[in-house]
Amino acid sequence: MNKQDVRTYRVTRSAILKHPGTPSSSIDITMHFTGPRIERAIYPPPPEKGGITITNEDEFCLNSGEFLNDVIIDFYLKYIMRELLSEEDRGRSHAFSCFFYKQLTQIPSVRNKPQVEDKVLTPSQKRHRKVQKWTRSVDIFEKDFIFFPINEASHWYLAVICFPRQQEHSLNLNILYKEITYAIDSTLETDQNNQTDKNEPTPSNHCEPEQPVANSNPSTEKTVAETNSEDMFAETDSDCNDNGDQYNCVSEQQVHGHRQEYRAPCILIFDSLRGPSRSKVAAHLRDYLNVEWSTRKEAELGPRVFNKNTIKMCTPHVPQQDNYSDCGIFLLQYVEQIFKNPIKNFNVPIKNLVEWFDPTDCQKKREEIRTVIRELCIKQGNDPDKQ
């Protein structure tokens, strides 16, 4: 039996993650596998297409203190979608692989000479062209949630496009106000019966419907590649900062003990280290949506523009990792949590996610994933203990 060869080296995380308040600028990380690679399992197994091969090298990433690689991320995302979600949730969700965003944003190599027709394409169209085949069998505009696992500077985080087809908020405010009025009238009637000699209280926190943001000329929005750097980063986290006093009263309005659901198109960034602004990511995804819509939907449904007014970005405060190695684990937990404990209000800024789940739950996820791989290994006739 050959032993796995593990190489230890020192890495400076401050050079990788420019994140304030980190406890140490450098740590020892054992993360390099050089032993013989042995196939553990394929998921989904043949004869299904698109199977991901998992090896002992990939499984090694599940050791405590190791960074999850793209194989484990892609495998478990697919496992979540296929095994853990209800049929309804599975039908309204789509997860791209880790390679999608990298391919979308990768600068073409100078060795790859552009084709003649490339000269008439916009930068957005050129980027879209590199990934256009990824949606041959899926209509992303029929989905409520589109997941993009992203790795930048050795750090995993999650981008989610929510309700891309929707152009207006889905909450029927007329119905909501009727229900609120009914609840208020019932309260006032009770007060009249109990305190007939007192004046009726006037509710001071009654919500007004959100006014839509006017877009005088949506067609003039520039693409990421066509704007200068100042315009590109004009949308910062402060645009949807969830630390202020502003609060969406619609989401908190409870009528007859039922919290109203409020849907709006948005791009959410879930980051377990709350790093730099991800507005550039949102800009790339909006560009992708614009070209995808014009390519696949415009002939049927007419033109549509995705910009900062029509699909806002927000980076909610979510449970955070307390080490340097669990970013991939938290990414997977965020995906699961969207269905375990659904967000009720998608009106930016999104609040009340700091205690979305207990961060200690993530401590068990490495073993949970390892158990799934082991079970797949046994089902496929492989020895899960072979090294």
mmCIF file of C-alpha atoms in Angstrom:
data_model
loop_
_atom_site.group_PDB
_atom_site.id
_atom_site.type_symbol
_atom_site.label_atom_id
_atom_site.label_comp_id
_atom_site.label_asym_id
_atom_site.label_seq_id
_atom_site.Cartn_x
_atom_site.Cartn_y
_atom_site.Cartn_z
ATOM 1 C CA MET A 1 0.000 0.000 0.000
ATOM 2 C CA ASN A 2 1.403 3.371 -1.027
ATOM 3 C CA LYS A 3 1.236 6.168 1.470
ATOM 4 C CA GLN A 4 0.007 9.594 0.554
ATOM 5 C CA ASP A 5 2.839 12.100 0.376
ATOM 6 C CA VAL A 6 1.898 15.423 1.937
ATOM 7 C CA ARG A 7 4.088 18.469 1.546
ATOM 8 C CA THR A 8 3.952 21.266 4.137
ATOM 9 C CA TYR A 9 4.791 24.869 3.374
ATOM 10 C CA ARG A 10 4.167 28.350 4.720
ATOM 11 C CA VAL A 11 1.766 30.723 3.033
ATOM 12 C CA THR A 12 1.032 34.381 3.777
ATOM 13 C CA ARG A 13 -2.729 34.781 3.834
ATOM 14 C CA SER A 14 -2.575 38.553 4.138
ATOM 15 C CA ALA A 15 -1.198 38.597 0.625
ATOM 16 C CA ILE A 16 -4.143 36.484 -0.496
ATOM 17 C CA LEU A 17 -7.041 37.822 1.529
ATOM 18 C CA LYS A 18 -6.814 41.528 2.130
ATOM 19 C CA HIS A 19 -9.292 41.331 4.933
ATOM 20 C CA PRO A 20 -9.053 43.647 7.958
ATOM 21 C CA GLY A 21 -9.027 42.282 11.464
ATOM 22 C CA THR A 22 -7.577 38.867 10.678
ATOM 23 C CA PRO A 23 -5.893 37.242 13.673
ATOM 24 C CA SER A 24 -2.646 36.442 11.905
ATOM 25 C CA SER A 25 -0.907 37.415 8.714
ATOM 26 C CA SER A 26 0.717 34.038 8.154
ATOM 27 C CA ILE A 27 -0.056 30.466 9.105
ATOM 28 C CA ASP A 28 1.254 26.987 8.430
ATOM 29 C CA ILE A 29 -0.973 25.112 6.019
ATOM 30 C CA THR A 30 -0.619 21.465 5.010
ATOM 31 C CA MET A 31 -2.410 21.377 1.716
ATOM 32 C CA HIS A 32 -0.343 19.759 -1.044
ATOM 33 C CA PHE A 33 -1.200 16.187 -2.008
ATOM 34 C CA THR A 34 1.376 14.304 -4.095
ATOM 35 C CA GLY A 35 0.483 10.657 -3.450
ATOM 36 C CA PRO A 36 -0.894 8.247 -6.060
ATOM 37 C CA ARG A 37 -4.336 9.275 -7.237
ATOM 38 C CA ILE A 38 -7.057 6.682 -6.770
ATOM 39 C CA GLU A 39 -10.582 7.036 -8.110
ATOM 40 C CA ARG A 40 -13.160 6.949 -5.337
ATOM 41 C CA ALA A 41 -16.494 7.460 -7.077
ATOM 42 C CA ILE A 42 -18.317 9.151 -9.947
ATOM 43 C CA TYR A 43 -21.351 11.316 -9.291
ATOM 44 C CA PRO A 44 -23.829 10.985 -10.786
ATOM 45 C CA PRO A 45 -22.746 7.476 -11.780
ATOM 46 C CA PRO A 46 -22.954 6.154 -15.350
ATOM 47 C CA PRO A 47 -24.915 5.906 -17.531
ATOM 48 C CA GLU A 48 -25.941 9.432 -16.555
ATOM 49 C CA LYS A 49 -24.005 12.192 -18.271
ATOM 50 C CA GLY A 50 -21.956 14.875 -16.592
ATOM 51 C CA GLY A 51 -20.523 12.662 -13.865
ATOM 52 C CA ILE A 52 -17.829 14.165 -11.636
ATOM 53 C CA THR A 53 -14.919 11.861 -10.796
ATOM 54 C CA ILE A 54 -13.830 12.098 -7.157
ATOM 55 C CA THR A 55 -10.363 10.857 -6.195
ATOM 56 C CA ASN A 56 -8.510 10.405 -2.917
ATOM 57 C CA GLU A 57 -6.731 13.666 -3.730
ATOM 58 C CA ASP A 58 -10.077 15.450 -3.729
ATOM 59 C CA GLU A 59 -11.113 13.645 -0.554
ATOM 60 C CA PHE A 60 -7.886 14.847 1.057
ATOM 61 C CA CYS A 61 -9.290 18.382 0.862
ATOM 62 C CA LEU A 62 -11.877 17.373 3.461
ATOM 63 C CA ASN A 63 -9.214 17.092 6.150
ATOM 64 C CA SER A 64 -9.461 19.745 8.836
ATOM 65 C CA GLY A 65 -7.633 22.917 7.883
ATOM 66 C CA GLU A 66 -7.594 22.175 4.148
ATOM 67 C CA PHE A 67 -9.191 24.276 1.429
ATOM 68 C CA LEU A 68 -11.945 22.635 -0.592
ATOM 69 C CA ASN A 69 -11.040 22.275 -4.245
ATOM 70 C CA ASP A 70 -13.320 22.805 -7.222
ATOM 71 C CA VAL A 71 -14.096 19.086 -7.561
ATOM 72 C CA ILE A 72 -15.533 18.861 -4.042
ATOM 73 C CA ILE A 73 -17.454 22.124 -4.502
ATOM 74 C CA ASP A 74 -18.932 21.017 -7.841
ATOM 75 C CA PHE A 75 -19.693 17.515 -6.585
ATOM 76 C CA TYR A 76 -21.503 18.597 -3.446
ATOM 77 C CA LEU A 77 -23.397 21.377 -5.213
ATOM 78 C CA LYS A 78 -24.678 18.772 -7.647
ATOM 79 C CA TYR A 79 -25.466 16.456 -4.727
ATOM 80 C CA ILE A 80 -27.463 19.215 -3.005
ATOM 81 C CA MET A 81 -29.444 19.921 -6.163
ATOM 82 C CA ARG A 82 -30.188 16.278 -6.924
ATOM 83 C CA GLU A 83 -30.552 14.668 -3.501
ATOM 84 C CA LEU A 84 -31.317 17.256 -0.819
ATOM 85 C CA LEU A 85 -33.834 19.551 -2.505
ATOM 86 C CA SER A 86 -37.519 18.917 -3.001
ATOM 87 C CA GLU A 87 -38.720 18.396 -6.555
ATOM 88 C CA GLU A 88 -40.192 21.899 -6.537
ATOM 89 C CA ASP A 89 -36.981 23.550 -5.325
ATOM 90 C CA ARG A 90 -34.910 21.495 -7.747
ATOM 91 C CA GLY A 91 -37.047 22.700 -10.645
ATOM 92 C CA ARG A 92 -36.595 26.374 -9.768
ATOM 93 C CA SER A 93 -32.840 26.289 -9.190
ATOM 94 C CA HIS A 94 -29.687 25.900 -11.244
ATOM 95 C CA ALA A 95 -26.062 25.701 -10.120
ATOM 96 C CA PHE A 96 -23.214 26.401 -12.501
ATOM 97 C CA SER A 97 -19.874 24.724 -11.944
ATOM 98 C CA CYS A 98 -16.866 26.512 -10.493
ATOM 99 C CA PHE A 99 -15.416 26.839 -13.982
ATOM 100 C CA PHE A 100 -18.289 28.924 -15.360
ATOM 101 C CA TYR A 101 -17.458 32.304 -13.814
ATOM 102 C CA LYS A 102 -13.749 31.778 -14.417
ATOM 103 C CA GLN A 103 -14.430 31.048 -18.074
ATOM 104 C CA LEU A 104 -16.821 33.995 -18.370
ATOM 105 C CA THR A 105 -14.291 36.510 -17.058
ATOM 106 C CA GLN A 106 -11.024 35.011 -18.284
ATOM 107 C CA ILE A 107 -8.966 37.252 -20.547
ATOM 108 C CA PRO A 108 -8.349 35.490 -23.876
ATOM 109 C CA SER A 109 -4.818 34.265 -24.433
ATOM 110 C CA VAL A 110 -2.751 36.120 -27.025
ATOM 111 C CA ARG A 111 -2.121 32.740 -28.625
ATOM 112 C CA ASN A 112 -5.798 32.407 -29.451
ATOM 113 C CA LYS A 113 -6.283 34.582 -32.503
ATOM 114 C CA PRO A 114 -9.755 36.153 -32.574
ATOM 115 C CA GLN A 115 -12.041 34.993 -35.322
ATOM 116 C CA VAL A 116 -13.060 37.484 -37.987
ATOM 117 C CA GLU A 117 -16.609 37.845 -36.633
ATOM 118 C CA ASP A 118 -15.221 38.657 -33.170
ATOM 119 C CA LYS A 119 -14.343 42.132 -34.396
ATOM 120 C CA VAL A 120 -18.007 43.120 -34.585
ATOM 121 C CA LEU A 121 -18.893 41.752 -31.142
ATOM 122 C CA THR A 122 -19.038 43.871 -28.008
ATOM 123 C CA PRO A 123 -16.862 42.843 -25.030
ATOM 124 C CA SER A 124 -19.983 41.492 -23.308
ATOM 125 C CA GLN A 125 -20.872 39.394 -26.338
ATOM 126 C CA LYS A 126 -17.332 38.037 -26.539
ATOM 127 C CA ARG A 127 -17.472 36.950 -22.910
ATOM 128 C CA HIS A 128 -20.911 35.416 -23.370
ATOM 129 C CA ARG A 129 -19.735 33.521 -26.411
ATOM 130 C CA LYS A 130 -17.255 31.575 -24.265
ATOM 131 C CA VAL A 131 -20.044 30.149 -22.093
ATOM 132 C CA GLN A 132 -23.083 30.213 -24.372
ATOM 133 C CA LYS A 133 -23.184 26.408 -24.679
ATOM 134 C CA TRP A 134 -23.575 26.025 -20.919
ATOM 135 C CA THR A 135 -27.276 26.869 -21.173
ATOM 136 C CA ARG A 136 -28.190 24.744 -24.186
ATOM 137 C CA SER A 137 -30.371 22.516 -22.011
ATOM 138 C CA VAL A 138 -31.523 25.019 -19.388
ATOM 139 C CA ASP A 139 -33.479 28.281 -19.455
ATOM 140 C CA ILE A 140 -32.021 30.280 -16.596
ATOM 141 C CA PHE A 141 -34.851 32.805 -16.843
ATOM 142 C CA GLU A 142 -37.260 30.105 -15.733
ATOM 143 C CA LYS A 143 -35.285 29.685 -12.497
ATOM 144 C CA ASP A 144 -35.711 31.521 -9.202
ATOM 145 C CA PHE A 145 -32.123 30.929 -8.078
ATOM 146 C CA ILE A 146 -28.946 30.635 -10.152
ATOM 147 C CA PHE A 147 -25.827 29.763 -8.153
ATOM 148 C CA PHE A 148 -22.282 30.771 -9.095
ATOM 149 C CA PRO A 149 -19.447 29.408 -6.925
ATOM 150 C CA ILE A 150 -16.532 31.820 -7.326
ATOM 151 C CA ASN A 151 -12.890 31.504 -6.319
ATOM 152 C CA GLU A 152 -10.764 34.621 -6.288
ATOM 153 C CA ALA A 153 -7.376 34.973 -4.594
ATOM 154 C CA SER A 154 -7.724 31.497 -3.057
ATOM 155 C CA HIS A 155 -11.030 32.423 -1.429
ATOM 156 C CA TRP A 156 -14.437 30.881 -2.139
ATOM 157 C CA TYR A 157 -17.649 32.879 -2.065
ATOM 158 C CA LEU A 158 -21.107 32.530 -3.579
ATOM 159 C CA ALA A 159 -23.029 34.720 -6.012
ATOM 160 C CA VAL A 160 -26.742 34.095 -6.523
ATOM 161 C CA ILE A 161 -28.957 35.644 -9.180
ATOM 162 C CA CYS A 162 -32.493 35.697 -7.800
ATOM 163 C CA PHE A 163 -35.683 35.890 -9.913
ATOM 164 C CA PRO A 164 -34.005 37.088 -13.141
ATOM 165 C CA ARG A 165 -37.183 36.840 -15.241
ATOM 166 C CA GLN A 166 -39.207 38.993 -12.887
ATOM 167 C CA GLN A 167 -39.422 42.685 -13.720
ATOM 168 C CA GLU A 168 -41.575 43.856 -10.818
ATOM 169 C CA HIS A 169 -41.926 43.054 -7.142
ATOM 170 C CA SER A 170 -44.238 40.078 -6.812
ATOM 171 C CA LEU A 171 -45.919 41.079 -3.563
ATOM 172 C CA ASN A 172 -49.455 42.325 -4.218
ATOM 173 C CA LEU A 173 -49.416 45.465 -2.093
ATOM 174 C CA ASN A 174 -53.164 46.012 -2.487
ATOM 175 C CA ILE A 175 -53.876 42.653 -0.900
ATOM 176 C CA LEU A 176 -51.243 43.295 1.746
ATOM 177 C CA TYR A 177 -52.771 46.652 2.712
ATOM 178 C CA LYS A 178 -56.229 45.123 2.903
ATOM 179 C CA GLU A 179 -54.839 42.525 5.296
ATOM 180 C CA ILE A 180 -52.951 45.161 7.279
ATOM 181 C CA THR A 181 -56.072 47.346 7.419
ATOM 182 C CA TYR A 182 -58.076 44.378 8.629
ATOM 183 C CA ALA A 183 -55.497 43.691 11.330
ATOM 184 C CA ILE A 184 -55.381 47.352 12.384
ATOM 185 C CA ASP A 185 -59.189 47.639 12.412
ATOM 186 C CA SER A 186 -59.413 44.523 14.560
ATOM 187 C CA THR A 187 -56.893 45.999 16.982
ATOM 188 C CA LEU A 188 -58.758 49.297 17.142
ATOM 189 C CA GLU A 189 -62.065 47.521 17.722
ATOM 190 C CA THR A 190 -60.520 45.630 20.629
ATOM 191 C CA ASP A 191 -59.158 48.871 22.060
ATOM 192 C CA GLN A 192 -62.600 50.447 21.778
ATOM 193 C CA ASN A 193 -64.176 47.622 23.698
ATOM 194 C CA ASN A 194 -61.550 47.655 26.425
ATOM 195 C CA GLN A 195 -60.827 51.369 26.631
ATOM 196 C CA THR A 196 -63.883 53.252 25.415
ATOM 197 C CA ASP A 197 -62.810 56.381 27.240
ATOM 198 C CA LYS A 198 -59.449 56.610 25.430
ATOM 199 C CA ASN A 199 -58.604 57.951 22.013
ATOM 200 C CA GLU A 200 -57.747 55.487 19.304
ATOM 201 C CA PRO A 201 -54.006 55.106 18.647
ATOM 202 C CA THR A 202 -52.825 55.978 15.151
ATOM 203 C CA PRO A 203 -50.282 53.537 13.744
ATOM 204 C CA SER A 204 -47.101 55.489 13.044
ATOM 205 C CA ASN A 205 -45.124 52.739 11.332
ATOM 206 C CA HIS A 206 -47.486 52.100 8.428
ATOM 207 C CA CYS A 207 -45.457 51.125 5.375
ATOM 208 C CA GLU A 208 -45.629 52.932 2.093
ATOM 209 C CA PRO A 209 -45.085 50.887 -1.062
ATOM 210 C CA GLU A 210 -41.619 51.188 -2.466
ATOM 211 C CA GLN A 211 -41.438 53.542 -5.414
ATOM 212 C CA PRO A 212 -39.823 52.003 -8.492
ATOM 213 C CA VAL A 213 -36.512 53.514 -9.491
ATOM 214 C CA ALA A 214 -36.879 55.497 -12.675
ATOM 215 C CA ASN A 215 -34.491 54.670 -15.476
ATOM 216 C CA SER A 216 -34.654 57.424 -18.044
ATOM 217 C CA ASN A 217 -32.456 55.688 -20.585
ATOM 218 C CA PRO A 218 -31.683 52.084 -19.690
ATOM 219 C CA SER A 219 -30.202 51.310 -23.071
ATOM 220 C CA THR A 220 -27.264 53.600 -22.380
ATOM 221 C CA GLU A 221 -25.824 51.430 -19.613
ATOM 222 C CA LYS A 222 -22.267 50.484 -20.455
ATOM 223 C CA THR A 223 -20.809 47.024 -20.227
ATOM 224 C CA VAL A 224 -18.051 46.187 -17.763
ATOM 225 C CA ALA A 225 -15.380 46.189 -20.396
ATOM 226 C CA GLU A 226 -16.646 49.431 -21.929
ATOM 227 C CA THR A 227 -16.729 51.474 -18.731
ATOM 228 C CA ASN A 228 -13.800 53.025 -16.962
ATOM 229 C CA SER A 229 -12.710 51.689 -13.609
ATOM 230 C CA GLU A 230 -14.444 54.478 -11.702
ATOM 231 C CA ASP A 231 -17.824 53.652 -13.251
ATOM 232 C CA MET A 232 -17.271 49.951 -12.785
ATOM 233 C CA PHE A 233 -16.829 50.264 -9.054
ATOM 234 C CA ALA A 234 -19.445 52.965 -8.558
ATOM 235 C CA GLU A 235 -21.755 50.375 -7.046
ATOM 236 C CA THR A 236 -20.241 49.514 -3.704
ATOM 237 C CA ASP A 237 -21.455 47.610 -0.694
ATOM 238 C CA SER A 238 -22.559 50.931 0.778
ATOM 239 C CA ASP A 239 -25.355 51.023 -1.797
ATOM 240 C CA CYS A 240 -27.065 48.215 0.082
ATOM 241 C CA ASN A 241 -25.470 48.518 3.489
ATOM 242 C CA ASP A 242 -27.509 46.620 6.044
ATOM 243 C CA ASN A 243 -26.052 48.383 9.070
ATOM 244 C CA GLY A 244 -28.204 51.499 8.897
ATOM 245 C CA ASP A 245 -31.558 52.322 10.394
ATOM 246 C CA GLN A 246 -33.431 51.808 7.127
ATOM 247 C CA TYR A 247 -35.614 48.745 7.339
ATOM 248 C CA ASN A 248 -38.007 47.074 4.978
ATOM 249 C CA CYS A 249 -41.213 47.066 6.970
ATOM 250 C CA VAL A 250 -43.011 44.947 4.403
ATOM 251 C CA SER A 251 -40.906 41.913 5.244
ATOM 252 C CA GLU A 252 -41.425 42.415 8.958
ATOM 253 C CA GLN A 253 -45.142 43.081 8.668
ATOM 254 C CA GLN A 254 -46.925 40.090 10.128
ATOM 255 C CA VAL A 255 -50.589 39.683 9.361
ATOM 256 C CA HIS A 256 -52.519 36.940 11.154
ATOM 257 C CA GLY A 257 -49.171 35.487 12.244
ATOM 258 C CA HIS A 258 -48.024 35.073 8.626
ATOM 259 C CA ARG A 259 -44.919 36.780 7.279
ATOM 260 C CA GLN A 260 -45.424 38.097 3.760
ATOM 261 C CA GLU A 261 -43.055 36.968 1.018
ATOM 262 C CA TYR A 262 -41.562 39.755 -1.070
ATOM 263 C CA ARG A 263 -39.709 38.941 -4.271
ATOM 264 C CA ALA A 264 -37.559 41.216 -6.382
ATOM 265 C CA PRO A 265 -34.769 40.571 -8.910
ATOM 266 C CA CYS A 266 -31.374 40.893 -7.243
ATOM 267 C CA ILE A 267 -27.811 39.599 -7.133
ATOM 268 C CA LEU A 268 -26.740 38.390 -3.703
ATOM 269 C CA ILE A 269 -23.142 37.860 -2.647
ATOM 270 C CA PHE A 270 -22.592 35.514 0.295
ATOM 271 C CA ASP A 271 -19.049 35.937 1.613
ATOM 272 C CA SER A 272 -17.842 34.255 4.804
ATOM 273 C CA LEU A 273 -14.981 36.754 5.176
ATOM 274 C CA ARG A 274 -16.742 39.989 4.150
ATOM 275 C CA GLY A 275 -13.888 40.968 1.877
ATOM 276 C CA PRO A 276 -13.707 43.780 -0.693
ATOM 277 C CA SER A 277 -16.618 45.058 -2.748
ATOM 278 C CA ARG A 278 -17.987 42.530 -5.234
ATOM 279 C CA SER A 279 -19.640 45.102 -7.490
ATOM 280 C CA LYS A 280 -17.425 43.990 -10.369
ATOM 281 C CA VAL A 281 -18.869 40.480 -10.046
ATOM 282 C CA ALA A 282 -22.399 41.880 -10.198
ATOM 283 C CA ALA A 283 -21.476 43.911 -13.278
ATOM 284 C CA HIS A 284 -20.151 40.813 -15.046
ATOM 285 C CA LEU A 285 -23.301 38.866 -14.187
ATOM 286 C CA ARG A 286 -25.565 41.681 -15.409
ATOM 287 C CA ASP A 287 -23.644 41.769 -18.672
ATOM 288 C CA TYR A 288 -24.108 38.023 -18.988
ATOM 289 C CA LEU A 289 -27.854 38.318 -18.347
ATOM 290 C CA ASN A 290 -28.195 41.073 -20.941
ATOM 291 C CA VAL A 291 -26.586 39.021 -23.700
ATOM 292 C CA GLU A 292 -28.270 35.776 -22.635
ATOM 293 C CA TRP A 293 -31.663 37.497 -22.769
ATOM 294 C CA SER A 294 -31.039 39.131 -26.140
ATOM 295 C CA THR A 295 -29.785 35.816 -27.532
ATOM 296 C CA ARG A 296 -32.464 33.478 -26.219
ATOM 297 C CA LYS A 297 -35.519 35.463 -25.114
ATOM 298 C CA GLU A 298 -35.741 38.818 -26.893
ATOM 299 C CA ALA A 299 -37.334 37.460 -30.075
ATOM 300 C CA GLU A 300 -40.163 35.973 -28.019
ATOM 301 C CA LEU A 301 -40.562 38.419 -25.139
ATOM 302 C CA GLY A 302 -39.024 41.658 -26.371
ATOM 303 C CA PRO A 303 -35.977 43.585 -25.130
ATOM 304 C CA ARG A 304 -34.936 43.642 -21.504
ATOM 305 C CA VAL A 305 -32.197 45.564 -19.712
ATOM 306 C CA PHE A 306 -30.382 44.339 -16.612
ATOM 307 C CA ASN A 307 -28.634 47.160 -14.799
ATOM 308 C CA LYS A 308 -28.098 48.502 -11.276
ATOM 309 C CA ASN A 309 -31.644 49.819 -11.164
ATOM 310 C CA THR A 310 -33.435 46.732 -12.437
ATOM 311 C CA ILE A 311 -31.420 44.052 -10.605
ATOM 312 C CA LYS A 312 -29.602 45.376 -7.564
ATOM 313 C CA MET A 313 -26.651 43.814 -5.791
ATOM 314 C CA CYS A 314 -26.413 43.214 -2.075
ATOM 315 C CA THR A 315 -23.829 41.603 0.186
ATOM 316 C CA PRO A 316 -25.840 40.630 3.273
ATOM 317 C CA HIS A 317 -24.225 40.118 6.654
ATOM 318 C CA VAL A 318 -24.177 36.341 7.056
ATOM 319 C CA PRO A 319 -22.524 33.901 9.492
ATOM 320 C CA GLN A 320 -18.745 34.130 9.180
ATOM 321 C CA GLN A 321 -15.903 31.630 9.298
ATOM 322 C CA ASP A 322 -13.457 31.904 12.205
ATOM 323 C CA ASN A 323 -10.470 30.409 10.386
ATOM 324 C CA TYR A 324 -8.713 30.592 7.035
ATOM 325 C CA SER A 325 -9.827 27.292 5.539
ATOM 326 C CA ASP A 326 -13.628 26.985 5.720
ATOM 327 C CA CYS A 327 -14.695 29.398 2.967
ATOM 328 C CA GLY A 328 -15.718 26.518 0.684
ATOM 329 C CA ILE A 329 -17.609 24.850 3.523
ATOM 330 C CA PHE A 330 -19.559 28.047 4.201
ATOM 331 C CA LEU A 331 -20.314 28.452 0.483
ATOM 332 C CA LEU A 332 -22.018 25.050 0.483
ATOM 333 C CA GLN A 333 -23.834 25.858 3.718
ATOM 334 C CA TYR A 334 -25.196 29.094 2.218
ATOM 335 C CA VAL A 335 -26.687 27.134 -0.687
ATOM 336 C CA GLU A 336 -28.348 24.632 1.641
ATOM 337 C CA GLN A 337 -29.613 27.375 3.927
ATOM 338 C CA ILE A 338 -31.449 29.172 1.128
ATOM 339 C CA PHE A 339 -33.805 26.193 1.067
ATOM 340 C CA LYS A 340 -33.671 25.140 4.723
ATOM 341 C CA ASN A 341 -34.414 28.617 6.057
ATOM 342 C CA PRO A 342 -35.678 30.617 3.056
ATOM 343 C CA ILE A 343 -35.239 34.358 2.822
ATOM 344 C CA LYS A 344 -38.704 35.943 2.954
ATOM 345 C CA ASN A 345 -37.850 39.394 1.713
ATOM 346 C CA PHE A 346 -35.695 39.977 -1.361
ATOM 347 C CA ASN A 347 -36.001 43.747 -1.316
ATOM 348 C CA VAL A 348 -32.467 45.145 -1.076
ATOM 349 C CA PRO A 349 -30.945 45.660 1.458
ATOM 350 C CA ILE A 350 -31.547 42.203 2.881
ATOM 351 C CA LYS A 351 -31.305 42.027 6.644
ATOM 352 C CA ASN A 352 -31.544 39.618 9.549
ATOM 353 C CA LEU A 353 -29.150 36.982 8.176
ATOM 354 C CA VAL A 354 -26.391 37.384 10.762
ATOM 355 C CA GLU A 355 -27.908 34.502 12.717
ATOM 356 C CA TRP A 356 -29.166 32.656 9.639
ATOM 357 C CA PHE A 357 -27.542 29.495 10.965
ATOM 358 C CA ASP A 358 -25.121 28.450 13.688
ATOM 359 C CA PRO A 359 -21.554 28.638 12.290
ATOM 360 C CA THR A 360 -20.665 25.557 14.336
ATOM 361 C CA ASP A 361 -22.935 23.579 11.985
ATOM 362 C CA CYS A 362 -20.199 23.958 9.384
ATOM 363 C CA GLN A 363 -17.778 22.016 11.571
ATOM 364 C CA LYS A 364 -19.717 18.842 10.755
ATOM 365 C CA LYS A 365 -19.975 19.391 7.021
ATOM 366 C CA ARG A 366 -16.544 18.009 6.126
ATOM 367 C CA GLU A 367 -17.462 14.669 7.677
ATOM 368 C CA GLU A 368 -20.925 14.791 6.116
ATOM 369 C CA ILE A 369 -19.383 15.161 2.661
ATOM 370 C CA ARG A 370 -16.828 12.456 3.382
ATOM 371 C CA THR A 371 -19.643 10.099 4.446
ATOM 372 C CA VAL A 372 -21.504 10.747 1.191
ATOM 373 C CA ILE A 373 -18.361 9.971 -0.829
ATOM 374 C CA ARG A 374 -17.771 6.812 1.181
ATOM 375 C CA GLU A 375 -21.333 5.600 0.550
ATOM 376 C CA LEU A 376 -20.997 6.318 -3.175
ATOM 377 C CA CYS A 377 -17.686 4.483 -3.188
ATOM 378 C CA ILE A 378 -19.249 1.357 -1.682
ATOM 379 C CA LYS A 379 -22.252 1.467 -4.029
ATOM 380 C CA GLN A 380 -19.922 1.636 -7.027
ATOM 381 C CA GLY A 381 -17.871 -1.345 -5.858
ATOM 382 C CA ASN A 382 -14.767 0.564 -4.773
ATOM 383 C CA ASP A 383 -12.847 0.165 -1.531
ATOM 384 C CA PRO A 384 -13.405 3.368 0.504
ATOM 385 C CA ASP A 385 -10.383 2.585 2.716
ATOM 386 C CA LYS A 386 -7.886 2.061 -0.080
ATOM 387 C CA GLN A 387 -5.049 4.561 0.052
#
